[in-house]
XYZ file of C-alpha atoms in Angstrom:
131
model
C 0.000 0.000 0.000
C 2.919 2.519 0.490
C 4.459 2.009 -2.657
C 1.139 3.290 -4.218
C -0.136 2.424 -7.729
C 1.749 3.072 -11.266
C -0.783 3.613 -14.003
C 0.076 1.054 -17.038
C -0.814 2.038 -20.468
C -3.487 -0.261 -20.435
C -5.250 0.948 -17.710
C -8.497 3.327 -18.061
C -10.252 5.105 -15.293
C -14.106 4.780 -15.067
C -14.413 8.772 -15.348
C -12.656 8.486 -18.540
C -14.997 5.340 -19.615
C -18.211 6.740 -18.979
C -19.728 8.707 -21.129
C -17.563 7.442 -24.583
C -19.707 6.221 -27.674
C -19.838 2.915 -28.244
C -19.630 2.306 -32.026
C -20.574 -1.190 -33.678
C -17.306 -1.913 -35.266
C -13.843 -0.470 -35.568
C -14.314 -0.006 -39.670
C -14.876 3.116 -41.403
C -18.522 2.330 -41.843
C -19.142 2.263 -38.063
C -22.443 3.132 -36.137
C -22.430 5.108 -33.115
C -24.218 2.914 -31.388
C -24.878 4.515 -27.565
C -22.693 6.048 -24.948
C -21.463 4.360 -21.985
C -23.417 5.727 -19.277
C -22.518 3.805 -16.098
C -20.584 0.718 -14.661
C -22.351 -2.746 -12.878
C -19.715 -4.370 -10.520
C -20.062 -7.414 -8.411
C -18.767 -7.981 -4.840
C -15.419 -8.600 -5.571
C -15.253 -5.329 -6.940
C -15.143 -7.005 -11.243
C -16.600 -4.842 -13.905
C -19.280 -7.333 -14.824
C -21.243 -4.760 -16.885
C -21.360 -1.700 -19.024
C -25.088 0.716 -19.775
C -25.398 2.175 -22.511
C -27.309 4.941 -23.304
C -29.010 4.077 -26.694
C -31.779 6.536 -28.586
C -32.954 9.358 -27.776
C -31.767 13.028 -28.488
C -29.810 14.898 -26.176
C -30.512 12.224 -23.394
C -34.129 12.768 -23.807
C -36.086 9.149 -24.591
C -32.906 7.216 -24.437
C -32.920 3.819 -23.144
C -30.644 2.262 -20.855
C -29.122 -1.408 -21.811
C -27.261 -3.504 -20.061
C -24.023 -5.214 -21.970
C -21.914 -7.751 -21.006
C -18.189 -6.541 -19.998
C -16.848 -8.837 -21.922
C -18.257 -8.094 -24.895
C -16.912 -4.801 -24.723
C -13.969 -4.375 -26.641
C -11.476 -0.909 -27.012
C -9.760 -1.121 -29.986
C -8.191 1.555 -32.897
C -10.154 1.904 -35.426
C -9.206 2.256 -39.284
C -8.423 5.879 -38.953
C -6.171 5.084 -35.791
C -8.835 6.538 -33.547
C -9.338 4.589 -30.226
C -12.731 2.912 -30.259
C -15.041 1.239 -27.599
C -16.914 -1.542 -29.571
C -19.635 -3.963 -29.562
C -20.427 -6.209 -32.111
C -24.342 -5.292 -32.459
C -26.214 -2.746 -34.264
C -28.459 0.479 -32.707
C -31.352 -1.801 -33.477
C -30.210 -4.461 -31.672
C -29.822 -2.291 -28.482
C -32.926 -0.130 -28.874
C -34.748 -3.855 -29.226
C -32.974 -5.557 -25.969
C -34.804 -5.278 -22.699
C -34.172 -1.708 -20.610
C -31.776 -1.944 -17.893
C -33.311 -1.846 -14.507
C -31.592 -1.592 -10.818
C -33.487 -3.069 -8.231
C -32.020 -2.080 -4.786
C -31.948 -5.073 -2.013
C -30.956 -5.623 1.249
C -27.873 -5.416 2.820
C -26.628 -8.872 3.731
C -26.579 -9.213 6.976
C -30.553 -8.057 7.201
C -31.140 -10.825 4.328
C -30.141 -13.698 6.581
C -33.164 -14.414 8.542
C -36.226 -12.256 8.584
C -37.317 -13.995 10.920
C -34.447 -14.421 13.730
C -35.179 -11.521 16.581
C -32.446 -8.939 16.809
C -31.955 -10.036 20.566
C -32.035 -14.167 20.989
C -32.854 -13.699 24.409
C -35.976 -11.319 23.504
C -39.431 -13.396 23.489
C -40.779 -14.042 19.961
C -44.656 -13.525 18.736
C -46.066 -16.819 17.876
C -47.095 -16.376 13.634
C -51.056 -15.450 12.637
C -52.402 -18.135 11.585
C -52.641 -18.639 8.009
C -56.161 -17.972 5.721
C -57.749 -19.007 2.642
């Protein structure tokens, strides 16, 4: 931790990721396709995601879409341009289902809904059940 971290070439930074266009293909015939608009991770802290930001003008009726990070590629184009690709089309985007977050619990309130917060604490008997 002291010795601190040395950026590698290959490295990005989120802030720099979100926010690019996302074009179908690194060729010179290349659809914009979207713009990344935020990041999923998991929790070990792995990109597993990327939204895109697809239709719409000027962020007004655009859809969000989850893509795989993997199918994400950066690459330089024909005209030696740095790209951020995925191999679909705008159609195929506007088509997939929207993105949606769901919040949940924290873990440790996920456990048992039904364990009382103090064992020693006497416990309601259940309402019985009805038809």
């Amino acid at each position: 931790m002291s010795a601190g971290y040395v950026a590698a070439d290959t490295d990005n930074l989120g802030t720099r990721l979100i926010g690019q266009p996302v074009y179908s293909s690194a060729g010179d015939d290349a659809e914009e396709i979207g713009k990344i608009s935020d990041l999923v991770f998991d929790e070990n802290g792995q990109i597993t995601a990327v939204i895109i930001g697809v239709g719409g003008f000027l962020g007004i009726g655009e859809k969000a879409v989850a893509v795989d990070f993997q199918s994400l590629e950066f690459t330089v184009a024909a005209d030696n341009t740095e790209r951020w690709v995925v191999p679909t089309t705008a159609d195929a985007l506007t088509a997939a289902p929207d993105f949606v977050w769901e919040e949940d619990e924290p873990a440790d309130a996920a456990t048992d809904p039904m364990a009382p917060a103090d064992p020693m604490a006497p416990v309601e008997p259940a309402a019985p059940a009805t038809n």
